[in-house]
Amino acid sequence: MSRYTIALILIFVLAACKNKKDSKQQQTIKPYPVIVIKTQHAVIYSDYPATIQGLQNIEIRPKIDGYVEAIYTDEGATVKKGQLLFRINAPQYEQNVNTAKANIKIAVADVNAAQMQVNKVKPLVDKDIVSAYELEAAVYTLQSKQAALAQAQAALINAQTNLSYTTIYSPANGVVGVLPYKIGSLIGSTTANPLTTVSNISQIYAYFSINEKQGLDFFLSSKGATMQEKLTTLPPVTLVLANGVILPKKGRVETASGLINPQTGALNMRATFDNPDGLVRSGSSALVRIPRTLDNALLVPQKATYQIQGKLFVYVVDANNKVKSVDIGSNASAAGQSFVVQQGIKTGDKIIVDGISNLKEDQLINPRMVNADSVYNSL
């Protein structure tokens, strides 16, 4: 075999080995789904911790001293305005009413007697049988007795008012709180704790705070000349309960305090929600979720991100199909499972949207282009 033939064989063998090596290397480059970032309409949400209070939280306190004779409700019961709640055993007030009624009868008799004396003296004065002084004295006596009668009638009204305090009625529709005093307990107007609390929770107030910067951004982006006008133009807000359930009825932000707390730098706000089923009770905790609309937002799917020390990163694919991690600086979530980009990437950049857990910096990938709309619509 000639040298020329041997050389040709070696060339073919080397070429075959190289092609096999290149093919093997090509097979080791994994494919990844990639989308092209573009601007789009988005709604982002900000959540604020809130405490819940009912429309009314009325403490039921006794106005007189006595013993709890009867309790006509129970803890957690729903009551109507005017419904009987408690009866207090205080017999002295009933006796005061009886005494006042007796005093009125005495005063009426005194008035009648004084009137008879005036009627008796008047014709005698007209006939000059007695002096006018006698009639004047009789009239003064009558006026004194009439005043005593008025005083006795006022005493009866006061006694009846005090007696009415022995029965306590609900001042509003609502839900009964705890009952710290049981039947037989001695209570009075100076008792530390109320008999109970009636909470009207047909509507609820959610109190929450935002910091000074958030407050400025919040209101500068809202329409209206005055603070109240800006509040009325805000979109409806959502209440997220402690178990993650969303209250079916949306509410509105109605008030913002006029002062920023100098210790915390917080601005206190209040949102109002309808609560017809009484699902939410006073004292509950929740989140007030406020939406904000962005017309030209850059969104990345949540599954395309990973987090390091509180920062969000995505993998961007460069022109050589190598990946690079980029901090997108996002702290706001949009509707669905996506984040709004604050920095790091721009329109037209390519990012990997799935399977990023095993990627490394500068890794070479085989990009598989995916329609961005289909990715966002599936979220």
mmCIF file with all atom_site columns, N, CA and C in Angstrom, residues 53 70 81 113 131-133 158-159 175 197 204 208 214 246 261 264 288 299 306 311 325 355:
data_model
loop_
_atom_site.group_PDB
_atom_site.id
_atom_site.type_symbol
_atom_site.label_atom_id
_atom_site.label_alt_id
_atom_site.label_comp_id
_atom_site.label_asym_id
_atom_site.label_entity_id
_atom_site.label_seq_id
_atom_site.pdbx_PDB_ins_code
_atom_site.Cartn_x
_atom_site.Cartn_y
_atom_site.Cartn_z
_atom_site.occupancy
_atom_site.B_iso_or_equiv
_atom_site.pdbx_formal_charge
_atom_site.auth_seq_id
_atom_site.auth_comp_id
_atom_site.auth_asym_id
_atom_site.auth_atom_id
_atom_site.pdbx_PDB_model_num
ATOM 1  N N  . GLN A 1 53  ? -62.283  46.227 61.995  1.00 0.00 ? 53  GLN A N  1
ATOM 2  C CA . GLN A 1 53  ? -63.227  46.684 63.013  1.00 0.00 ? 53  GLN A CA 1
ATOM 3  C C  . GLN A 1 53  ? -64.611  46.777 62.380  1.00 0.00 ? 53  GLN A C  1
ATOM 4  N N  . ALA A 1 70  ? -80.808  38.010 84.885  1.00 0.00 ? 70  ALA A N  1
ATOM 5  C CA . ALA A 1 70  ? -81.060  37.139 83.732  1.00 0.00 ? 70  ALA A CA 1
ATOM 6  C C  . ALA A 1 70  ? -80.226  37.615 82.553  1.00 0.00 ? 70  ALA A C  1
ATOM 7  N N  . LYS A 1 81  ? -81.554  45.359 66.901  1.00 0.00 ? 81  LYS A N  1
ATOM 8  C CA . LYS A 1 81  ? -81.708  46.570 67.697  1.00 0.00 ? 81  LYS A CA 1
ATOM 9  C C  . LYS A 1 81  ? -82.991  46.484 68.508  1.00 0.00 ? 81  LYS A C  1
ATOM 10 N N  . ALA A 1 113 ? -106.377 70.950 98.063  1.00 0.00 ? 113 ALA A N  1
ATOM 11 C CA . ALA A 1 113 ? -106.743 71.658 99.300  1.00 0.00 ? 113 ALA A CA 1
ATOM 12 C C  . ALA A 1 113 ? -106.424 73.147 99.185  1.00 0.00 ? 113 ALA A C  1
ATOM 13 N N  . SER A 1 131 ? -109.798 90.623 104.251 1.00 0.00 ? 131 SER A N  1
ATOM 14 C CA . SER A 1 131 ? -108.887 91.484 103.501 1.00 0.00 ? 131 SER A CA 1
ATOM 15 C C  . SER A 1 131 ? -108.269 90.732 102.305 1.00 0.00 ? 131 SER A C  1
ATOM 16 N N  . ALA A 1 132 ? -107.781 91.499 101.364 1.00 0.00 ? 132 ALA A N  1
ATOM 17 C CA . ALA A 1 132 ? -107.133 90.907 100.176 1.00 0.00 ? 132 ALA A CA 1
ATOM 18 C C  . ALA A 1 132 ? -105.881 90.128 100.542 1.00 0.00 ? 132 ALA A C  1
ATOM 19 N N  . TYR A 1 133 ? -105.335 90.440 101.698 1.00 0.00 ? 133 TYR A N  1
ATOM 20 C CA . TYR A 1 133 ? -104.153 89.725 102.156 1.00 0.00 ? 133 TYR A CA 1
ATOM 21 C C  . TYR A 1 133 ? -104.426 88.237 102.282 1.00 0.00 ? 133 TYR A C  1
ATOM 22 N N  . ASN A 1 158 ? -87.600  60.418 87.112  1.00 0.00 ? 158 ASN A N  1
ATOM 23 C CA . ASN A 1 158 ? -86.241  59.955 87.409  1.00 0.00 ? 158 ASN A CA 1
ATOM 24 C C  . ASN A 1 158 ? -86.247  58.524 87.937  1.00 0.00 ? 158 ASN A C  1
ATOM 25 N N  . ALA A 1 159 ? -87.215  58.222 88.825  1.00 0.00 ? 159 ALA A N  1
ATOM 26 C CA . ALA A 1 159 ? -87.290  56.871 89.382  1.00 0.00 ? 159 ALA A CA 1
ATOM 27 C C  . ALA A 1 159 ? -87.629  55.859 88.298  1.00 0.00 ? 159 ALA A C  1
ATOM 28 N N  . VAL A 1 175 ? -73.385  41.529 66.560  1.00 0.00 ? 175 VAL A N  1
ATOM 29 C CA . VAL A 1 175 ? -72.979  40.244 67.122  1.00 0.00 ? 175 VAL A CA 1
ATOM 30 C C  . VAL A 1 175 ? -72.491  40.467 68.545  1.00 0.00 ? 175 VAL A C  1
ATOM 31 N N  . THR A 1 197 ? -70.097  43.358 74.426  1.00 0.00 ? 197 THR A N  1
ATOM 32 C CA . THR A 1 197 ? -69.929  44.301 73.322  1.00 0.00 ? 197 THR A CA 1
ATOM 33 C C  . THR A 1 197 ? -70.780  43.826 72.153  1.00 0.00 ? 197 THR A C  1
ATOM 34 N N  . ILE A 1 204 ? -67.594  46.508 57.416  1.00 0.00 ? 204 ILE A N  1
ATOM 35 C CA . ILE A 1 204 ? -66.367  46.430 58.202  1.00 0.00 ? 204 ILE A CA 1
ATOM 36 C C  . ILE A 1 204 ? -65.364  47.457 57.693  1.00 0.00 ? 204 ILE A C  1
ATOM 37 N N  . PHE A 1 208 ? -55.217  50.108 57.599  1.00 0.00 ? 208 PHE A N  1
ATOM 38 C CA . PHE A 1 208 ? -53.881  49.702 57.174  1.00 0.00 ? 208 PHE A CA 1
ATOM 39 C C  . PHE A 1 208 ? -53.004  50.935 57.028  1.00 0.00 ? 208 PHE A C  1
ATOM 40 N N  . GLN A 1 214 ? -44.670  55.439 49.555  1.00 0.00 ? 214 GLN A N  1
ATOM 41 C CA . GLN A 1 214 ? -45.819  54.805 48.924  1.00 0.00 ? 214 GLN A CA 1
ATOM 42 C C  . GLN A 1 214 ? -47.004  55.752 48.860  1.00 0.00 ? 214 GLN A C  1
ATOM 43 N N  . ILE A 1 246 ? -60.502  35.272 49.556  1.00 0.00 ? 246 ILE A N  1
ATOM 44 C CA . ILE A 1 246 ? -60.800  36.663 49.196  1.00 0.00 ? 246 ILE A CA 1
ATOM 45 C C  . ILE A 1 246 ? -62.273  36.946 49.484  1.00 0.00 ? 246 ILE A C  1
ATOM 46 N N  . ASN A 1 261 ? -47.278  59.516 60.857  1.00 0.00 ? 261 ASN A N  1
ATOM 47 C CA . ASN A 1 261 ? -46.739  59.182 62.171  1.00 0.00 ? 261 ASN A CA 1
ATOM 48 C C  . ASN A 1 261 ? -45.234  59.440 62.195  1.00 0.00 ? 261 ASN A C  1
ATOM 49 N N  . THR A 1 264 ? -43.108  56.147 63.045  1.00 0.00 ? 264 THR A N  1
ATOM 50 C CA . THR A 1 264 ? -43.080  55.051 62.070  1.00 0.00 ? 264 THR A CA 1
ATOM 51 C C  . THR A 1 264 ? -42.987  55.530 60.628  1.00 0.00 ? 264 THR A C  1
ATOM 52 N N  . VAL A 1 288 ? -55.216  44.149 52.744  1.00 0.00 ? 288 VAL A N  1
ATOM 53 C CA . VAL A 1 288 ? -55.900  44.975 51.757  1.00 0.00 ? 288 VAL A CA 1
ATOM 54 C C  . VAL A 1 288 ? -55.063  44.954 50.481  1.00 0.00 ? 288 VAL A C  1
ATOM 55 N N  . LEU A 1 299 ? -43.159  42.108 31.628  1.00 0.00 ? 299 LEU A N  1
ATOM 56 C CA . LEU A 1 299 ? -43.515  41.029 32.533  1.00 0.00 ? 299 LEU A CA 1
ATOM 57 C C  . LEU A 1 299 ? -42.650  39.806 32.273  1.00 0.00 ? 299 LEU A C  1
ATOM 58 N N  . TYR A 1 306 ? -35.715  33.191 39.716  1.00 0.00 ? 306 TYR A N  1
ATOM 59 C CA . TYR A 1 306 ? -35.234  32.559 40.944  1.00 0.00 ? 306 TYR A CA 1
ATOM 60 C C  . TYR A 1 306 ? -34.752  33.666 41.877  1.00 0.00 ? 306 TYR A C  1
ATOM 61 N N  . LYS A 1 311 ? -33.617  39.037 46.172  1.00 0.00 ? 311 LYS A N  1
ATOM 62 C CA . LYS A 1 311 ? -33.614  39.635 44.843  1.00 0.00 ? 311 LYS A CA 1
ATOM 63 C C  . LYS A 1 311 ? -34.060  38.607 43.806  1.00 0.00 ? 311 LYS A C  1
ATOM 64 N N  . SER A 1 325 ? -27.247  35.537 34.153  1.00 0.00 ? 325 SER A N  1
ATOM 65 C CA . SER A 1 325 ? -28.248  35.887 35.162  1.00 0.00 ? 325 SER A CA 1
ATOM 66 C C  . SER A 1 325 ? -28.314  37.407 35.321  1.00 0.00 ? 325 SER A C  1
ATOM 67 N N  . GLY A 1 355 ? -37.453  25.457 33.445  1.00 0.00 ? 355 GLY A N  1
ATOM 68 C CA . GLY A 1 355 ? -36.345  24.529 33.638  1.00 0.00 ? 355 GLY A CA 1
ATOM 69 C C  . GLY A 1 355 ? -35.031  25.178 33.991  1.00 0.00 ? 355 GLY A C  1
#
